[in-house]
Amino acid sequence: MSSRKLSFTFLFFSLISYSQEIKDENIKQFLEEDRKKISAVAGLSYLHNSFGLLYQDKVFRLRPNDAFYTEFFLRYRWLDVSFSFAPKFAHINNDDPEKGKSKYFNFGFTFFLNPKIRQYIYFSQVKGLYFQDTKEFLRLIYGDAYNEDHYLQFPNAKYRSFKGETTYLWKGNKEEYRSFNNMTYEPLKDVFIVSTGLFYQYNILNDLGKTVYKGEVFDDTINDEPSKDIRIAVRSGGGVQKKIKDNWYIIVEAYPEFYYSRLLNENFHQFNIGLYSNARMGYDDGKWFFGAGTQLNWINSSNENFYSATQWLFRVGIGFRFNSPTFVNRNFDKIDNILK
């Protein structure tokens, strides 16, 4: 009886080992085939964003009017590019005349410096803002009796943001972490990752000289100096990727952060804590894929709009993978050999 139990135990562990070897071999084969495919995603995002404007030791909120914009993601091998804008033909924005018109443009890319270090670089611009705290601002000038519900518009205002993040994976590597970036990567297995990232951001707010209020235009370019600020944050946390039956999956990430931010042309700075989190659920059968996700950036700040901050974002997208042209594969093979 004992010998039978012992034989069964050896057989059981042998089968587990053999099953794992098959799974690892399938993943290796998939990664090799994926090198010759291009992934493309088109999506729609809703962004709630605000930008700080310091006046008489009080921070007022500037906001873009249109919150919806389209997003596109393209990936081939290690080149992962994203860009977004609100094209006129899409008619996805319903601008409020009281708040003016806003336009978005974003561009960024992600790549791995080695299997453990991911580099993220991003540029974003929004043009056309309105003063969300117009009533509170004008009460400083005309007194508490002012009670009109109109908004100051800044049609030429531009808010440009240059962002970057360098992340080190304590647990996990680029093959396991890459599907956390966006939907262009197919989730291959259940994964748990732990990472620490250094986030850095430089923002410029300018062209506030032209204002519109109740249809009347005012132009003051003499005092139109740009406002500049920086933010540096250290984020440490983890994420979970779980495969569900029939090619469904779910991804959840949470990163507590400690940050420092400063207005460069004012004697105003701040240390504080916050939380950056991200979640996505989707379907991916290897060729077609779609999903939806949300992103939350909470900051424990008494001056919560001192600098640019995305409070929350929601996006949906659909994409597909197709074979890349032979000449593209050939040229990238040459580049890969040089990088080795």
CSV table of C-alpha atoms in Angstrom, one decimal:
chain,number,residue,atom,x,y,z
A,1,MET,CA,0.0,0.0,0.0
A,2,SER,CA,2.8,2.4,0.9
A,3,SER,CA,4.6,1.7,-2.3
A,4,ARG,CA,1.5,2.5,-4.3
A,5,LYS,CA,1.0,5.8,-2.5
A,6,LEU,CA,4.6,6.7,-3.1
A,7,SER,CA,4.4,5.8,-6.8
A,8,PHE,CA,1.2,7.9,-7.1
A,9,THR,CA,2.9,10.9,-5.4
A,10,PHE,CA,5.8,10.8,-7.9
A,11,LEU,CA,3.4,10.5,-10.8
A,12,PHE,CA,1.3,13.4,-9.5
A,13,PHE,CA,4.3,15.8,-9.2
A,14,SER,CA,5.7,14.6,-12.6
A,15,LEU,CA,2.4,15.6,-14.2
A,16,ILE,CA,2.5,19.0,-12.6
A,17,SER,CA,6.0,19.6,-13.7
A,18,TYR,CA,5.2,18.4,-17.3
A,19,SER,CA,2.1,20.6,-17.4
A,20,GLN,CA,4.2,23.6,-16.3
A,21,GLU,CA,6.8,22.9,-19.0
A,22,ILE,CA,4.1,22.8,-21.6
A,23,LYS,CA,2.6,26.1,-20.4
A,24,ASP,CA,6.0,27.8,-20.4
A,25,GLU,CA,6.7,26.4,-23.9
A,26,ASN,CA,3.4,27.8,-25.2
A,27,ILE,CA,4.2,31.2,-23.7
A,28,LYS,CA,7.7,31.2,-25.3
A,29,GLN,CA,6.2,30.2,-28.6
A,30,PHE,CA,3.6,33.0,-28.3
A,31,LEU,CA,6.2,35.6,-27.5
A,32,GLU,CA,8.2,34.6,-30.6
A,33,GLU,CA,5.1,34.8,-32.9
A,34,ASP,CA,4.2,38.2,-31.3
A,35,ARG,CA,7.5,39.7,-32.5
A,36,LYS,CA,6.0,39.6,-36.0
A,37,LYS,CA,2.7,41.2,-35.2
A,38,ILE,CA,1.4,44.8,-34.9
A,39,SER,CA,-1.1,45.6,-32.2
A,40,ALA,CA,-3.5,48.5,-32.7
A,41,VAL,CA,-6.2,49.9,-30.3
A,42,ALA,CA,-8.7,52.7,-30.8
A,43,GLY,CA,-10.6,54.0,-27.7
A,44,LEU,CA,-12.5,56.7,-26.0
A,45,SER,CA,-11.6,58.3,-22.7
A,46,TYR,CA,-13.3,60.6,-20.3
A,47,LEU,CA,-10.8,62.8,-18.3
A,48,HIS,CA,-11.6,64.9,-15.3
A,49,ASN,CA,-8.7,67.3,-15.0
A,50,SER,CA,-8.0,70.6,-13.3
A,51,PHE,CA,-5.1,73.1,-13.3
A,52,GLY,CA,-4.2,75.4,-10.4
A,53,LEU,CA,-3.9,79.2,-10.5
A,54,LEU,CA,-2.5,80.9,-7.5
A,55,TYR,CA,-3.9,84.4,-6.7
A,56,GLN,CA,-3.5,86.2,-3.3
A,57,ASP,CA,-2.4,83.0,-1.5
A,58,LYS,CA,-5.5,81.2,-2.8
A,59,VAL,CA,-5.6,78.5,-5.4
A,60,PHE,CA,-8.4,78.6,-8.1
A,61,ARG,CA,-9.3,75.9,-10.5
A,62,LEU,CA,-9.0,76.1,-14.3
A,63,ARG,CA,-10.6,73.3,-16.3
A,64,PRO,CA,-10.9,72.2,-19.9
A,65,ASN,CA,-14.5,72.1,-21.2
A,66,ASP,CA,-14.6,69.0,-23.3
A,67,ALA,CA,-13.7,65.9,-21.3
A,68,PHE,CA,-14.0,63.3,-24.0
A,69,TYR,CA,-11.3,62.5,-26.5
A,70,THR,CA,-10.1,59.6,-28.7
A,71,GLU,CA,-7.1,57.5,-27.9
A,72,PHE,CA,-4.9,55.3,-30.1
A,73,PHE,CA,-2.2,52.7,-29.1
A,74,LEU,CA,0.2,51.1,-31.4
A,75,ARG,CA,2.8,48.5,-30.6
A,76,TYR,CA,5.4,46.5,-32.5
A,77,ARG,CA,7.9,44.5,-30.4
A,78,TRP,CA,9.5,46.9,-27.9
A,79,LEU,CA,8.1,50.1,-29.5
A,80,ASP,CA,4.9,51.0,-27.6
A,81,VAL,CA,3.3,54.4,-28.7
A,82,SER,CA,0.1,56.1,-27.6
A,83,PHE,CA,-1.5,59.3,-28.9
A,84,SER,CA,-4.8,61.0,-28.5
A,85,PHE,CA,-6.9,63.9,-29.7
A,86,ALA,CA,-10.5,65.0,-30.3
A,87,PRO,CA,-11.0,64.9,-34.1
A,88,LYS,CA,-13.8,67.1,-35.5
A,89,PHE,CA,-15.4,64.3,-37.5
A,90,ALA,CA,-16.0,62.2,-34.3
A,91,HIS,CA,-18.4,64.8,-32.7
A,92,ILE,CA,-17.7,63.3,-29.3
A,93,ASN,CA,-17.7,66.6,-27.4
A,94,ASN,CA,-20.6,68.7,-26.5
A,95,ASP,CA,-18.9,72.0,-25.6
A,96,ASP,CA,-20.9,74.3,-23.2
A,97,PRO,CA,-20.9,77.8,-24.8
A,98,GLU,CA,-20.6,79.3,-21.3
A,99,LYS,CA,-17.3,77.4,-20.9
A,100,GLY,CA,-15.8,77.8,-24.4
A,101,LYS,CA,-14.0,75.1,-26.4
A,102,SER,CA,-11.1,72.9,-25.5
A,103,LYS,CA,-8.8,70.7,-27.5
A,104,TYR,CA,-6.6,67.8,-26.4
A,105,PHE,CA,-3.4,66.4,-27.8
A,106,ASN,CA,-1.3,63.7,-26.1
A,107,PHE,CA,1.7,61.6,-27.2
A,108,GLY,CA,3.8,59.1,-25.3
A,109,PHE,CA,5.7,55.9,-25.5
A,110,THR,CA,6.9,53.1,-23.2
A,111,PHE,CA,9.9,50.8,-23.5
A,112,PHE,CA,12.0,48.5,-21.2
A,113,LEU,CA,15.7,49.5,-20.6
A,114,ASN,CA,16.2,45.9,-19.4
A,115,PRO,CA,13.9,43.1,-18.1
A,116,LYS,CA,13.5,44.9,-14.8
A,117,ILE,CA,13.4,48.6,-15.7
A,118,ARG,CA,10.5,50.2,-17.6
A,119,GLN,CA,10.8,53.8,-19.0
A,120,TYR,CA,7.6,55.9,-19.7
A,121,ILE,CA,7.7,59.3,-21.5
A,122,TYR,CA,4.6,61.4,-22.2
A,123,PHE,CA,3.6,64.8,-23.5
A,124,SER,CA,0.2,66.3,-23.2
A,125,GLN,CA,-1.4,69.6,-24.1
A,126,VAL,CA,-4.9,71.0,-23.6
A,127,LYS,CA,-5.9,74.3,-25.2
A,128,GLY,CA,-8.9,76.4,-24.1
A,129,LEU,CA,-9.8,76.6,-20.4
A,130,TYR,CA,-12.4,78.1,-18.3
A,131,PHE,CA,-12.3,79.4,-14.7
A,132,GLN,CA,-14.4,77.0,-12.6
A,133,ASP,CA,-14.1,79.2,-9.5
A,134,THR,CA,-15.2,82.4,-11.3
A,135,LYS,CA,-17.8,83.4,-8.7
A,136,GLU,CA,-15.3,83.0,-5.8
A,137,PHE,CA,-12.6,84.9,-7.7
A,138,LEU,CA,-14.9,87.9,-8.6
A,139,ARG,CA,-16.1,88.0,-5.0
A,140,LEU,CA,-12.5,88.9,-4.0
A,141,ILE,CA,-12.8,91.9,-6.4
A,142,TYR,CA,-16.4,93.0,-6.0
A,143,GLY,CA,-17.3,91.7,-2.6
A,144,ASP,CA,-19.5,88.9,-1.3
A,145,ALA,CA,-22.6,90.4,-2.9
A,146,TYR,CA,-21.5,89.2,-6.4
A,147,ASN,CA,-23.6,86.2,-7.2
A,148,GLU,CA,-23.7,85.7,-11.0
A,149,ASP,CA,-23.2,82.2,-12.5
A,150,HIS,CA,-21.0,83.0,-15.5
A,151,TYR,CA,-17.5,81.7,-16.3
A,152,LEU,CA,-14.3,83.5,-17.3
A,153,GLN,CA,-13.0,81.8,-20.5
A,154,PHE,CA,-9.4,81.6,-21.6
A,155,PRO,CA,-9.7,80.5,-25.3
A,156,ASN,CA,-5.9,80.8,-26.0
A,157,ALA,CA,-4.7,79.2,-22.8
A,158,LYS,CA,-2.4,76.2,-23.2
A,159,TYR,CA,-1.4,73.8,-20.5
A,160,ARG,CA,1.6,71.6,-21.5
A,161,SER,CA,2.8,68.8,-19.4
A,162,PHE,CA,6.1,66.8,-19.9
A,163,LYS,CA,6.0,63.6,-17.8
A,164,GLY,CA,8.2,60.6,-17.3
A,165,GLU,CA,8.5,57.6,-15.0
A,166,THR,CA,11.2,55.1,-14.4
A,167,THR,CA,10.0,51.9,-12.8
A,168,TYR,CA,12.0,49.1,-11.2
A,169,LEU,CA,10.2,45.7,-10.9
A,170,TRP,CA,11.2,44.0,-7.6
A,171,LYS,CA,8.9,41.0,-8.4
A,172,GLY,CA,8.2,40.2,-12.0
A,173,ASN,CA,9.8,41.1,-15.4
A,174,LYS,CA,8.9,42.7,-18.6
A,175,GLU,CA,7.2,39.6,-20.0
A,176,GLU,CA,4.9,39.5,-17.0
A,177,TYR,CA,4.4,43.2,-16.6
A,178,ARG,CA,3.9,44.4,-20.1
A,179,SER,CA,0.2,43.7,-20.2
A,180,PHE,CA,-0.2,46.2,-17.3
A,181,ASN,CA,0.8,49.0,-19.7
A,182,ASN,CA,-2.1,48.9,-22.1
A,183,MET,CA,-4.3,46.5,-24.1
A,184,THR,CA,-1.8,46.0,-26.9
A,185,TYR,CA,-0.3,43.1,-24.9
A,186,GLU,CA,-2.2,39.9,-24.4
A,187,PRO,CA,-2.3,38.7,-20.7
A,188,LEU,CA,-0.8,35.3,-20.7
A,189,LYS,CA,-1.1,34.0,-17.1
A,190,ASP,CA,-1.9,35.0,-13.5
A,191,VAL,CA,0.7,37.5,-12.4
A,192,PHE,CA,1.6,39.4,-9.2
A,193,ILE,CA,4.1,42.2,-9.5
A,194,VAL,CA,5.8,44.6,-7.0
A,195,SER,CA,7.5,47.8,-8.2
A,196,THR,CA,8.9,51.2,-7.2
A,197,GLY,CA,8.8,54.1,-9.6
A,198,LEU,CA,10.2,57.6,-9.8
A,199,PHE,CA,7.7,59.9,-11.4
A,200,TYR,CA,8.7,63.4,-12.7
A,201,GLN,CA,6.6,66.1,-14.3
A,202,TYR,CA,7.2,69.6,-15.7
A,203,ASN,CA,4.1,71.8,-16.5
A,204,ILE,CA,3.7,75.1,-18.3
A,205,LEU,CA,0.5,77.2,-18.3
A,206,ASN,CA,0.6,80.2,-20.6
A,207,ASP,CA,-1.4,82.5,-22.9
A,208,LEU,CA,-3.9,83.6,-20.3
A,209,GLY,CA,-3.9,87.2,-21.5
A,210,LYS,CA,-7.1,86.9,-23.6
A,211,THR,CA,-10.3,86.3,-21.6
A,212,VAL,CA,-14.0,86.2,-22.5
A,213,TYR,CA,-16.7,87.0,-20.0
A,214,LYS,CA,-20.4,87.1,-20.9
A,215,GLY,CA,-19.4,87.4,-24.6
A,216,GLU,CA,-17.1,90.4,-24.1
A,217,VAL,CA,-13.4,90.0,-25.0
A,218,PHE,CA,-10.6,91.4,-22.9
A,219,ASP,CA,-6.9,91.2,-24.0
A,220,ASP,CA,-4.0,91.8,-21.6
A,221,THR,CA,-0.8,90.4,-23.1
A,222,ILE,CA,1.5,92.7,-21.0
A,223,ASN,CA,1.0,90.7,-17.8
A,224,ASP,CA,0.7,87.4,-19.5
A,225,GLU,CA,3.6,85.5,-17.9
A,226,PRO,CA,3.6,81.7,-18.0
A,227,SER,CA,3.1,79.7,-14.8
A,228,LYS,CA,5.5,76.8,-14.4
A,229,ASP,CA,5.6,74.0,-11.8
A,230,ILE,CA,7.3,70.7,-11.2
A,231,ARG,CA,6.3,67.5,-9.4
A,232,ILE,CA,8.5,64.6,-8.3
A,233,ALA,CA,6.9,61.5,-6.7
A,234,VAL,CA,8.1,58.1,-5.5
A,235,ARG,CA,5.5,55.4,-6.0
A,236,SER,CA,5.8,51.9,-4.5
A,237,GLY,CA,3.1,49.3,-4.7
A,238,GLY,CA,1.9,46.2,-6.6
A,239,GLY,CA,-0.5,44.8,-9.1
A,240,VAL,CA,-2.4,41.6,-9.8
A,241,GLN,CA,-3.4,40.1,-13.2
A,242,LYS,CA,-5.9,37.3,-13.1
A,243,LYS,CA,-6.9,35.2,-16.1
A,244,ILE,CA,-10.6,34.3,-16.2
A,245,LYS,CA,-12.4,31.6,-18.3
A,246,ASP,CA,-12.8,32.1,-22.0
A,247,ASN,CA,-10.0,34.7,-22.5
A,248,TRP,CA,-11.3,37.2,-20.0
A,249,TYR,CA,-9.0,38.9,-17.6
A,250,ILE,CA,-8.8,41.5,-14.9
A,251,ILE,CA,-5.9,43.8,-13.8
A,252,VAL,CA,-5.7,45.9,-10.6
A,253,GLU,CA,-2.8,48.1,-9.5
A,254,ALA,CA,-2.3,50.4,-6.5
A,255,TYR,CA,0.7,52.6,-5.7
A,256,PRO,CA,0.9,54.8,-2.6
A,257,GLU,CA,3.1,57.8,-3.3
A,258,PHE,CA,5.1,60.5,-1.6
A,259,TYR,CA,5.6,63.6,-3.6
A,260,TYR,CA,7.1,67.1,-3.8
A,261,SER,CA,5.7,69.9,-5.9
A,262,ARG,CA,6.7,73.5,-6.5
A,263,LEU,CA,5.6,76.6,-8.4
A,264,LEU,CA,8.8,77.7,-10.1
A,265,ASN,CA,7.9,81.4,-10.3
A,266,GLU,CA,6.4,81.6,-6.9
A,267,ASN,CA,7.6,80.9,-3.4
A,268,PHE,CA,5.1,78.1,-3.0
A,269,HIS,CA,5.9,74.3,-2.6
A,270,GLN,CA,4.4,71.3,-1.0
A,271,PHE,CA,5.3,67.8,0.4
A,272,ASN,CA,2.4,65.4,0.6
A,273,ILE,CA,1.1,61.8,0.1
A,274,GLY,CA,-1.3,60.3,-2.3
A,275,LEU,CA,-2.4,57.2,-4.1
A,276,TYR,CA,-2.2,56.3,-7.8
A,277,SER,CA,-4.4,53.3,-8.9
A,278,ASN,CA,-5.5,51.6,-12.1
A,279,ALA,CA,-7.9,48.9,-13.0
A,280,ARG,CA,-9.0,47.2,-16.2
A,281,MET,CA,-11.2,44.3,-17.3
A,282,GLY,CA,-11.1,42.9,-20.8
A,283,TYR,CA,-11.3,40.1,-23.4
A,284,ASP,CA,-8.4,39.0,-25.6
A,285,ASP,CA,-8.4,36.0,-27.9
A,286,GLY,CA,-5.0,36.7,-29.4
A,287,LYS,CA,-6.3,38.5,-32.5
A,288,TRP,CA,-9.3,40.7,-31.4
A,289,PHE,CA,-9.5,42.3,-27.9
A,290,PHE,CA,-11.4,44.9,-26.1
A,291,GLY,CA,-11.7,46.3,-22.5
A,292,ALA,CA,-12.6,49.1,-20.2
A,293,GLY,CA,-10.7,50.6,-17.3
A,294,THR,CA,-10.5,53.4,-14.8
A,295,GLN,CA,-7.6,55.4,-13.2
A,296,LEU,CA,-7.7,57.3,-10.0
A,297,ASN,CA,-5.0,59.8,-8.7
A,298,TRP,CA,-5.9,60.9,-5.2
A,299,ILE,CA,-3.8,63.5,-3.4
A,300,ASN,CA,-4.1,64.4,0.2
A,301,SER,CA,-3.6,68.2,-0.3
A,302,SER,CA,-5.1,71.2,1.3
A,303,ASN,CA,-4.2,73.0,-2.0
A,304,GLU,CA,-5.5,70.2,-4.2
A,305,ASN,CA,-5.3,72.1,-7.4
A,306,PHE,CA,-1.9,73.6,-6.9
A,307,TYR,CA,-0.6,71.7,-9.9
A,308,SER,CA,-1.9,69.6,-12.7
A,309,ALA,CA,-3.6,66.5,-11.4
A,310,THR,CA,-5.8,63.9,-13.0
A,311,GLN,CA,-8.4,63.1,-10.4
A,312,TRP,CA,-9.9,60.2,-12.4
A,313,LEU,CA,-10.1,58.8,-15.9
A,314,PHE,CA,-12.3,56.3,-17.6
A,315,ARG,CA,-11.5,54.6,-21.0
A,316,VAL,CA,-12.9,52.0,-23.3
A,317,GLY,CA,-11.1,50.5,-26.3
A,318,ILE,CA,-11.1,47.8,-29.0
A,319,GLY,CA,-8.2,46.5,-31.0
A,320,PHE,CA,-6.7,43.8,-33.2
A,321,ARG,CA,-3.4,42.3,-34.1
A,322,PHE,CA,-2.1,41.7,-37.6
A,323,ASN,CA,1.1,40.4,-39.2
A,324,SER,CA,3.7,43.1,-39.8
A,325,PRO,CA,5.2,43.5,-43.3
A,326,THR,CA,8.3,41.4,-44.0
A,327,PHE,CA,10.6,44.5,-44.6
A,328,VAL,CA,9.6,45.8,-41.2
A,329,ASN,CA,10.5,42.5,-39.5
A,330,ARG,CA,13.8,42.5,-41.4
A,331,ASN,CA,14.8,46.0,-40.3
A,332,PHE,CA,13.8,45.5,-36.7
A,333,ASP,CA,15.8,42.3,-36.6
A,334,LYS,CA,18.8,44.3,-37.5
A,335,ILE,CA,18.1,46.9,-34.8
A,336,ASP,CA,17.5,44.1,-32.2
A,337,ASN,CA,20.9,42.6,-33.1
A,338,ILE,CA,22.6,46.0,-32.6
A,339,LEU,CA,20.8,46.5,-29.3
A,340,LYS,CA,22.0,43.1,-28.1
